[in-house]
Amino acid sequence: MLMQLVRPEEAELADLATPLQLAVIIPTFNEAANVVPLLDKLSIALADYHWEAIFVDDNSPDGTADLVREIGQKDIRVRVVHRIGRRGLSSAVIEGMLATSAPILAVVDGDLQHDEMALPKMVAAIERDEADIAIGTRYAKGGSVGEWDKLRHRASQGATWLGQKLLRIPLSDPMSGFMAIRRETLMAAVPRLSGVGFKILLDIVASLPTPPRITEVPYVFRSRLNGESKADSMIALEYISLLIDKTIGRFVPTRLVSFLAVGGLGVAVHLTVLGTALALGATFLNGQFAAVATAIAFNFYLNNRFTYRDRRLKGWKMLTGLLSFYLVSAVGAVANIGIGNWVHQMDSQWWLAGMAGVVVGAVWNFAASSFVTWRK
Ligand code: GDD
Ligand code: MN
């Protein structure tokens, strides 16, 4: 009976049934012009492997996802995870890694800047059980950042140094986005991954309960031919927020740290506006009004831009959001004054009473605004 189900192309199917060895995860945003050249290069570099390519595209306006689907119709090694309304290199890589059944996962930029000819060496190191993670590195002997301007070089070195010091990670190139990793190693890191920003390797290594065995394979970072880099000033902030999350993040939520940092800047804005108003001849009370109103609007803007960038309010919602933030802050101010007064009456130092008010007010503002202004 069963025999009848066996189809004539069985021989060909059997070939496909050899186990999948490797998945190449390719995060993309506007990389349409690079898709075909990259797949051609991968086909040559990985000729000895049974591999598949998972593109993770954040709904690129240039139609990268459509193009990958079109290729995938003819080439079953090629798939796309198409994400709508989301952005982020690290989270894209994580989702791509979780969308394949391959035992070894490689990550390659979609812009041809990583040298795919380094991949076989990286994968082999994992197959031979010499390493859990193999990293394509620009800084080890034989590697290079290619044609980078001085400023970018300096910035990258500074960020590298900070990451190595804070997270105690002995990698020559922790900023690299070019790697291969054993699935079990990834799975051990998954529960603690932050998924913020650009630095997925750093995130994975810092999330592992035990240090992985690492092999570094040098390569030369190529310059971009098509499309443009997505690296911008936000990347630096996302990097800092990853470092916070990976260091004190276990004890204090990163969002709270960001909210408090913004609040600190708000104090500076408050004093500047108050001083200016007084210099212009305003009464103290009027100056305070102007200072409070400006500082709250300023805090709203920065929190909307950074602290809650994943729930960022846009257009008209910014106006209603600002109003709700004024309300929340007004209640916070009342709590601040009330608690301060109460502690002061218990015969404590004036500065201690003042601090108590500030802490309660700040925690209230943080908690209430996360539920009201930036509710999910
Ligand atoms: N899905 C998705 N979502 N992909 C993204 C996003 C995003 O928000 N932002 C960038 N990408 C994709 C790009 O399309 C590209 O394929 C890859 O991620 C790298 O982005 P680039 O904009 O080219 O960044 P880069 O050249 O400055 O830096 C990259 O290379 C460095 C050297 O290895 C990054 O991968 C760094 O992490 C890496 O250190
Ligand atoms: Mn690039």
Short mmCIF file of C-alpha atoms and ligand atoms in Angstrom, two decimals:
data_model
loop_
_atom_site.label_atom_id
_atom_site.label_comp_id
_atom_site.label_asym_id
_atom_site.label_seq_id
_atom_site.Cartn_x
_atom_site.Cartn_y
_atom_site.Cartn_z
CA MET A 1 0.00 0.00 0.00
CA LEU A 2 2.57 2.52 1.11
CA MET A 3 4.65 1.78 -1.94
CA GLN A 4 2.09 3.49 -4.12
CA LEU A 5 2.72 6.76 -2.30
CA VAL A 6 6.36 6.84 -3.29
CA ARG A 7 6.74 9.28 -6.14
CA PRO A 8 9.09 8.88 -9.10
CA GLU A 9 11.18 11.89 -8.16
CA GLU A 10 12.14 10.07 -4.98
CA ALA A 11 15.81 10.24 -5.83
CA GLU A 12 15.73 14.01 -6.07
CA LEU A 13 13.68 14.34 -2.91
CA ALA A 14 16.17 12.16 -1.10
CA ASP A 15 18.86 14.68 -1.96
CA LEU A 16 16.82 17.43 -0.34
CA ALA A 17 16.32 15.20 2.64
CA THR A 18 19.99 15.30 3.57
CA PRO A 19 19.93 17.20 6.83
CA LEU A 20 20.01 20.96 6.74
CA GLN A 21 23.40 22.02 8.09
CA LEU A 22 23.36 25.78 8.13
CA ALA A 23 21.04 28.78 8.01
CA VAL A 24 22.35 32.17 6.97
CA ILE A 25 20.33 34.94 8.62
CA ILE A 26 20.34 38.18 6.66
CA PRO A 27 18.75 41.26 8.27
CA THR A 28 17.70 43.73 5.60
CA PHE A 29 16.32 47.21 5.32
CA ASN A 30 16.34 48.61 1.78
CA GLU A 31 18.85 46.17 0.36
CA ALA A 32 16.99 45.12 -2.82
CA ALA A 33 19.97 45.83 -5.06
CA ASN A 34 22.18 43.54 -2.95
CA VAL A 35 19.96 40.45 -2.67
CA VAL A 36 20.89 38.67 -5.90
CA PRO A 37 24.63 39.41 -5.71
CA LEU A 38 24.67 38.21 -2.09
CA LEU A 39 22.88 34.94 -2.90
CA ASP A 40 25.31 34.34 -5.77
CA LYS A 41 28.25 34.87 -3.45
CA LEU A 42 26.76 32.61 -0.76
CA SER A 43 26.13 29.85 -3.31
CA ILE A 44 29.82 29.83 -4.20
CA ALA A 45 31.14 30.16 -0.65
CA LEU A 46 28.79 27.49 0.77
CA ALA A 47 28.89 25.01 -2.12
CA ASP A 48 29.86 22.19 0.26
CA TYR A 49 26.95 22.74 2.62
CA HIS A 50 23.22 22.12 2.67
CA TRP A 51 22.18 25.62 3.68
CA GLU A 52 19.26 28.01 3.58
CA ALA A 53 19.00 31.78 3.64
CA ILE A 54 16.52 33.56 5.92
CA PHE A 55 16.10 37.21 5.09
CA VAL A 56 14.48 39.22 7.88
CA ASP A 57 13.10 42.37 6.34
CA ASP A 58 11.38 45.22 8.18
CA ASN A 59 8.98 46.05 5.36
CA SER A 60 11.59 47.92 3.31
CA PRO A 61 10.01 50.57 1.05
CA ASP A 62 12.30 49.41 -1.78
CA GLY A 63 10.50 46.05 -1.92
CA THR A 64 13.34 43.84 -0.62
CA ALA A 65 10.82 41.36 0.84
CA ASP A 66 8.89 41.02 -2.45
CA LEU A 67 12.10 40.37 -4.30
CA VAL A 68 13.18 37.68 -1.82
CA ARG A 69 9.77 35.98 -2.08
CA GLU A 70 10.03 36.00 -5.85
CA ILE A 71 13.42 34.29 -5.67
CA GLY A 72 12.08 31.89 -3.05
CA GLN A 73 9.45 30.61 -5.47
CA LYS A 74 12.19 29.08 -7.58
CA ASP A 75 14.84 28.50 -4.95
CA ILE A 76 13.49 26.81 -1.84
CA ARG A 77 16.70 27.61 0.06
CA VAL A 78 15.55 31.22 0.21
CA ARG A 79 12.91 32.52 2.63
CA VAL A 80 11.85 35.82 4.11
CA VAL A 81 10.51 36.77 7.53
CA HIS A 82 8.58 39.94 6.73
CA ARG A 83 8.04 42.16 9.78
CA ILE A 84 5.52 44.99 9.73
CA GLY A 85 5.65 48.06 11.96
CA ARG A 86 8.92 47.07 13.61
CA ARG A 87 12.54 48.04 13.24
CA GLY A 88 15.78 46.81 14.69
CA LEU A 89 18.78 44.82 13.57
CA SER A 90 19.23 42.71 16.72
CA SER A 91 15.59 41.71 17.07
CA ALA A 92 15.50 40.87 13.34
CA VAL A 93 18.47 38.53 13.73
CA ILE A 94 16.92 36.82 16.76
CA GLU A 95 13.64 36.20 14.93
CA GLY A 96 15.47 34.88 11.88
CA MET A 97 17.46 32.48 14.06
CA LEU A 98 14.26 31.21 15.67
CA ALA A 99 12.62 30.68 12.26
CA THR A 100 14.94 27.93 11.04
CA SER A 101 15.66 24.36 12.09
CA ALA A 102 19.33 24.44 11.10
CA PRO A 103 21.81 23.37 13.81
CA ILE A 104 24.28 26.14 12.93
CA LEU A 105 23.20 29.76 12.45
CA ALA A 106 25.26 32.34 10.61
CA VAL A 107 24.53 36.06 10.46
CA VAL A 108 25.64 38.12 7.49
CA ASP A 109 24.81 41.74 6.63
CA GLY A 110 22.68 42.11 3.52
CA ASP A 111 24.90 44.77 1.98
CA LEU A 112 27.90 42.65 0.88
CA GLN A 113 30.19 44.32 3.45
CA HIS A 114 30.94 41.03 5.20
CA ASP A 115 33.25 38.69 3.30
CA GLU A 116 31.23 35.50 2.82
CA MET A 117 34.43 33.58 1.97
CA ALA A 118 35.19 33.62 5.72
CA LEU A 119 31.98 31.66 6.38
CA PRO A 120 33.23 28.10 5.66
CA LYS A 121 36.05 28.57 8.20
CA MET A 122 33.61 29.92 10.78
CA VAL A 123 31.13 27.08 10.26
CA ALA A 124 33.86 24.45 10.24
CA ALA A 125 35.13 25.62 13.64
CA ILE A 126 31.68 24.94 15.09
CA GLU A 127 31.24 21.63 13.26
CA ARG A 128 34.60 20.39 14.54
CA ASP A 129 33.49 21.41 18.02
CA GLU A 130 36.37 23.83 18.44
CA ALA A 131 34.01 26.72 19.19
CA ASP A 132 30.42 27.58 20.11
CA ILE A 133 30.59 30.93 18.35
CA ALA A 134 32.78 31.91 15.42
CA ILE A 135 33.19 35.59 14.79
CA GLY A 136 34.24 37.40 11.68
CA THR A 137 36.53 40.04 13.11
CA ARG A 138 37.98 43.19 11.62
CA TYR A 139 40.59 43.82 14.30
CA ALA A 140 42.50 40.56 14.66
CA LYS A 141 45.61 39.91 12.59
CA GLY A 142 44.69 39.74 8.91
CA GLY A 143 41.47 41.68 9.42
CA SER A 144 40.80 45.31 8.69
CA VAL A 145 38.00 47.84 8.65
CA GLY A 146 38.83 48.73 5.06
CA GLU A 147 38.02 52.28 4.03
CA TRP A 148 36.54 53.96 7.07
CA ASP A 149 36.96 57.61 7.94
CA LYS A 150 38.93 58.52 11.06
CA LEU A 151 35.88 59.58 13.06
CA ARG A 152 33.98 56.36 12.50
CA HIS A 153 37.11 54.37 13.30
CA ARG A 154 37.60 56.24 16.60
CA ALA A 155 33.94 55.93 17.56
CA SER A 156 33.97 52.19 16.88
CA GLN A 157 37.15 51.74 18.95
CA GLY A 158 35.73 53.77 21.85
CA ALA A 159 32.51 51.77 21.86
CA THR A 160 34.50 48.53 21.67
CA TRP A 161 36.64 49.51 24.65
CA LEU A 162 33.58 50.48 26.72
CA GLY A 163 31.79 47.21 25.93
CA GLN A 164 34.86 45.12 26.77
CA LYS A 165 35.36 46.92 30.10
CA LEU A 166 31.74 46.97 31.22
CA LEU A 167 30.74 43.49 30.15
CA ARG A 168 34.20 41.92 30.65
CA ILE A 169 34.09 40.34 27.24
CA PRO A 170 37.47 39.44 25.76
CA LEU A 171 36.54 39.74 22.07
CA SER A 172 38.73 41.66 19.65
CA ASP A 173 35.65 42.82 17.75
CA PRO A 174 32.54 42.69 20.00
CA MET A 175 30.78 45.09 17.60
CA SER A 176 30.87 42.57 14.79
CA GLY A 177 27.57 41.55 13.25
CA PHE A 178 29.24 38.74 11.31
CA MET A 179 29.14 35.39 13.10
CA ALA A 180 28.17 31.76 13.23
CA ILE A 181 26.72 30.15 16.34
CA ARG A 182 25.70 26.70 17.46
CA ARG A 183 21.95 26.44 18.02
CA GLU A 184 22.29 25.14 21.61
CA THR A 185 24.44 28.16 22.45
CA LEU A 186 21.85 30.54 21.06
CA MET A 187 19.09 28.76 22.98
CA ALA A 188 21.02 29.16 26.24
CA ALA A 189 21.15 32.93 25.64
CA VAL A 190 17.61 33.45 24.34
CA PRO A 191 15.78 33.93 27.66
CA ARG A 192 18.01 36.85 28.64
CA LEU A 193 18.51 38.60 25.30
CA SER A 194 17.77 42.33 25.26
CA GLY A 195 17.18 42.55 21.52
CA VAL A 196 17.78 46.32 21.46
CA GLY A 197 19.85 48.08 18.87
CA PHE A 198 22.54 46.84 16.50
CA LYS A 199 24.88 44.74 18.62
CA ILE A 200 23.52 41.22 18.55
CA LEU A 201 26.85 39.48 19.19
CA LEU A 202 27.49 41.48 22.35
CA ASP A 203 23.92 40.83 23.46
CA ILE A 204 24.29 37.06 22.97
CA VAL A 205 27.69 36.74 24.66
CA ALA A 206 26.59 38.90 27.61
CA SER A 207 23.38 36.85 27.97
CA LEU A 208 25.06 33.44 28.20
CA PRO A 209 25.18 31.80 31.64
CA THR A 210 28.67 30.39 30.94
CA PRO A 211 31.36 31.88 28.69
CA PRO A 212 31.25 30.35 25.19
CA ARG A 213 34.27 29.01 23.34
CA ILE A 214 35.05 31.53 20.64
CA THR A 215 37.00 31.40 17.41
CA GLU A 216 37.83 34.58 15.56
CA VAL A 217 38.21 34.55 11.80
CA PRO A 218 39.73 37.73 10.36
CA TYR A 219 38.25 39.37 7.29
CA VAL A 220 38.35 42.72 5.56
CA PHE A 221 35.20 44.85 5.86
CA ARG A 222 34.22 45.81 2.31
CA SER A 223 32.82 49.18 1.42
CA ARG A 224 29.19 49.43 0.47
CA LEU A 225 28.40 49.53 -3.25
CA ASN A 226 24.57 49.68 -3.29
CA GLY A 227 22.15 51.27 -0.84
CA GLU A 228 23.09 53.15 2.28
CA SER A 229 24.06 52.43 5.88
CA LYS A 230 21.33 52.59 8.52
CA ALA A 231 23.81 53.50 11.23
CA ASP A 232 22.84 56.89 12.71
CA SER A 233 23.08 58.77 15.98
CA MET A 234 20.32 56.57 17.47
CA ILE A 235 22.72 53.63 17.30
CA ALA A 236 24.96 55.17 19.94
CA LEU A 237 21.98 55.58 22.30
CA GLU A 238 20.73 52.08 21.61
CA TYR A 239 24.22 50.82 22.36
CA ILE A 240 24.27 52.64 25.70
CA SER A 241 20.86 51.26 26.51
CA LEU A 242 22.13 47.73 25.70
CA LEU A 243 25.10 48.26 28.03
CA ILE A 244 22.79 49.50 30.81
CA ASP A 245 20.47 46.55 30.31
CA LYS A 246 23.37 44.11 30.43
CA THR A 247 24.98 45.64 33.55
CA ILE A 248 22.56 47.21 36.06
CA GLY A 249 19.53 46.15 34.00
CA ARG A 250 19.04 43.09 36.18
CA PHE A 251 18.32 45.36 39.13
CA VAL A 252 16.84 48.53 37.61
CA PRO A 253 14.70 48.60 34.47
CA THR A 254 16.57 50.35 31.63
CA ARG A 255 13.48 52.43 30.93
CA LEU A 256 13.58 53.86 34.45
CA VAL A 257 17.27 54.75 34.04
CA SER A 258 16.43 56.54 30.80
CA PHE A 259 13.42 58.29 32.37
CA LEU A 260 15.53 59.52 35.28
CA ALA A 261 18.32 60.71 32.97
CA VAL A 262 15.75 62.70 30.99
CA GLY A 263 14.38 64.06 34.28
CA GLY A 264 17.89 65.23 35.22
CA LEU A 265 18.14 67.15 31.94
CA GLY A 266 14.67 68.55 32.70
CA VAL A 267 16.01 70.08 35.91
CA ALA A 268 18.67 71.89 33.88
CA VAL A 269 16.02 73.16 31.47
CA HIS A 270 13.86 74.29 34.39
CA LEU A 271 16.68 76.33 35.95
CA THR A 272 17.70 77.85 32.61
CA VAL A 273 14.16 79.01 31.83
CA LEU A 274 13.63 80.29 35.38
CA GLY A 275 16.92 82.22 35.33
CA THR A 276 16.15 83.72 31.92
CA ALA A 277 12.63 84.73 32.94
CA LEU A 278 13.91 86.41 36.11
CA ALA A 279 16.61 88.21 34.14
CA LEU A 280 13.89 89.49 31.81
CA GLY A 281 12.04 90.92 34.81
CA ALA A 282 9.35 88.26 35.41
CA THR A 283 8.08 87.60 38.94
CA PHE A 284 9.36 84.42 40.58
CA LEU A 285 5.95 82.77 40.41
CA ASN A 286 5.52 83.50 36.71
CA GLY A 287 9.08 82.37 36.06
CA GLN A 288 8.36 79.09 37.86
CA PHE A 289 5.22 78.57 35.77
CA ALA A 290 7.15 79.05 32.53
CA ALA A 291 9.99 76.83 33.77
CA VAL A 292 7.71 73.97 34.84
CA ALA A 293 5.67 74.10 31.62
CA THR A 294 8.80 74.08 29.45
CA ALA A 295 10.59 71.38 31.43
CA ILE A 296 7.58 69.04 31.27
CA ALA A 297 7.20 69.54 27.51
CA PHE A 298 10.94 68.95 27.12
CA ASN A 299 10.77 65.76 29.19
CA PHE A 300 7.78 64.58 27.21
CA TYR A 301 9.62 65.07 23.94
CA LEU A 302 12.78 63.25 25.03
CA ASN A 303 10.93 60.39 26.71
CA ASN A 304 8.79 59.99 23.61
CA ARG A 305 11.89 59.99 21.43
CA PHE A 306 14.11 57.74 23.53
CA THR A 307 12.63 56.16 26.67
CA TYR A 308 9.50 55.01 24.81
CA ARG A 309 10.85 54.95 21.26
CA ASP A 310 9.17 51.57 20.77
CA ARG A 311 5.77 53.11 21.65
CA ARG A 312 6.52 56.52 20.17
CA LEU A 313 3.51 58.83 19.77
CA LYS A 314 3.23 60.62 16.44
CA GLY A 315 1.00 63.30 14.90
CA TRP A 316 -2.11 64.21 16.90
CA LYS A 317 -1.33 61.57 19.48
CA MET A 318 1.68 63.66 20.46
CA LEU A 319 -0.66 66.46 21.55
CA THR A 320 -2.98 64.27 23.64
CA GLY A 321 0.12 62.51 24.97
CA LEU A 322 1.63 65.82 26.05
CA LEU A 323 -1.62 66.81 27.80
CA SER A 324 -1.78 63.52 29.67
CA PHE A 325 1.88 63.93 30.62
CA TYR A 326 1.06 67.38 32.05
CA LEU A 327 -1.71 65.81 34.14
CA VAL A 328 0.49 62.96 35.36
CA SER A 329 3.26 65.42 36.23
CA ALA A 330 0.84 67.70 38.07
CA VAL A 331 -0.20 64.81 40.31
CA GLY A 332 3.49 63.93 40.68
CA ALA A 333 4.25 67.49 41.81
CA VAL A 334 1.47 67.38 44.41
CA ALA A 335 2.82 64.02 45.68
CA ASN A 336 6.33 65.46 45.69
CA ILE A 337 5.34 68.45 47.83
CA GLY A 338 3.01 66.43 50.09
CA ILE A 339 5.49 63.65 50.85
CA GLY A 340 8.31 66.16 51.34
CA ASN A 341 6.19 68.08 53.80
CA TRP A 342 5.17 64.93 55.66
CA VAL A 343 8.77 63.71 56.02
CA HIS A 344 9.83 67.20 57.09
CA GLN A 345 7.24 67.20 59.87
CA MET A 346 8.84 64.02 61.22
CA ASP A 347 11.69 66.28 62.24
CA SER A 348 14.13 65.13 59.57
CA GLN A 349 16.74 67.13 57.68
CA TRP A 350 15.33 69.51 55.06
CA TRP A 351 17.35 67.89 52.24
CA LEU A 352 16.24 64.40 53.24
CA ALA A 353 12.60 65.52 53.18
CA GLY A 354 13.17 67.21 49.82
CA MET A 355 14.78 64.06 48.38
CA ALA A 356 11.94 61.87 49.63
CA GLY A 357 9.50 64.10 47.76
CA VAL A 358 11.58 63.96 44.59
CA VAL A 359 11.90 60.15 44.68
CA VAL A 360 8.17 59.58 45.21
CA GLY A 361 7.29 62.16 42.56
CA ALA A 362 9.70 60.65 40.03
CA VAL A 363 8.57 57.07 40.61
CA TRP A 364 4.94 58.19 40.33
CA ASN A 365 5.63 60.04 37.07
CA PHE A 366 7.43 57.03 35.66
CA ALA A 367 4.77 54.49 36.63
CA ALA A 368 1.76 56.63 35.79
CA SER A 369 3.05 57.89 32.45
CA SER A 370 3.90 54.35 31.37
CA PHE A 371 0.27 53.39 31.96
CA VAL A 372 -1.39 56.57 30.73
CA THR A 373 0.78 58.48 28.26
CA TRP A 374 2.64 55.57 26.70
CA ARG A 375 0.23 52.72 27.44
CA LYS A 376 0.70 49.69 25.19
N1 GDD B 1 15.60 43.93 9.45
C1 GDD B 1 16.38 45.01 9.67
N2 GDD B 1 15.89 46.01 10.48
N3 GDD B 1 17.61 45.08 9.13
C2 GDD B 1 18.35 46.17 9.38
C3 GDD B 1 17.91 47.24 10.18
C4 GDD B 1 16.59 47.14 10.75
O1 GDD B 1 16.12 48.02 11.47
N4 GDD B 1 18.89 48.18 10.24
C5 GDD B 1 19.90 47.70 9.48
N5 GDD B 1 19.58 46.51 8.95
C6 GDD B 1 20.39 45.66 8.07
C7 GDD B 1 20.95 46.37 6.85
O2 GDD B 1 20.06 46.32 5.76
C8 GDD B 1 22.21 45.57 6.59
O3 GDD B 1 21.93 44.40 5.87
C9 GDD B 1 22.66 45.18 7.98
O4 GDD B 1 21.51 45.22 8.81
C10 GDD B 1 23.76 46.10 8.53
O5 GDD B 1 23.28 47.43 8.50
P1 GDD B 1 24.18 48.64 7.96
O6 GDD B 1 23.31 49.82 7.95
O7 GDD B 1 24.86 48.25 6.69
O8 GDD B 1 25.18 48.78 9.19
P2 GDD B 1 26.77 48.97 9.25
O9 GDD B 1 27.45 48.64 7.97
O10 GDD B 1 27.02 50.29 9.85
O11 GDD B 1 27.17 47.92 10.40
C11 GDD B 1 27.02 46.57 10.29
O12 GDD B 1 28.24 45.93 10.10
C12 GDD B 1 29.14 45.98 11.19
C13 GDD B 1 30.38 45.24 10.89
O13 GDD B 1 30.17 43.88 10.90
C14 GDD B 1 26.33 45.99 11.52
O14 GDD B 1 26.00 44.64 11.30
C15 GDD B 1 27.21 46.06 12.71
O15 GDD B 1 26.56 45.42 13.79
C16 GDD B 1 28.52 45.41 12.40
O16 GDD B 1 29.40 45.57 13.44
MN MN B 2 26.77 47.89 6.23
#
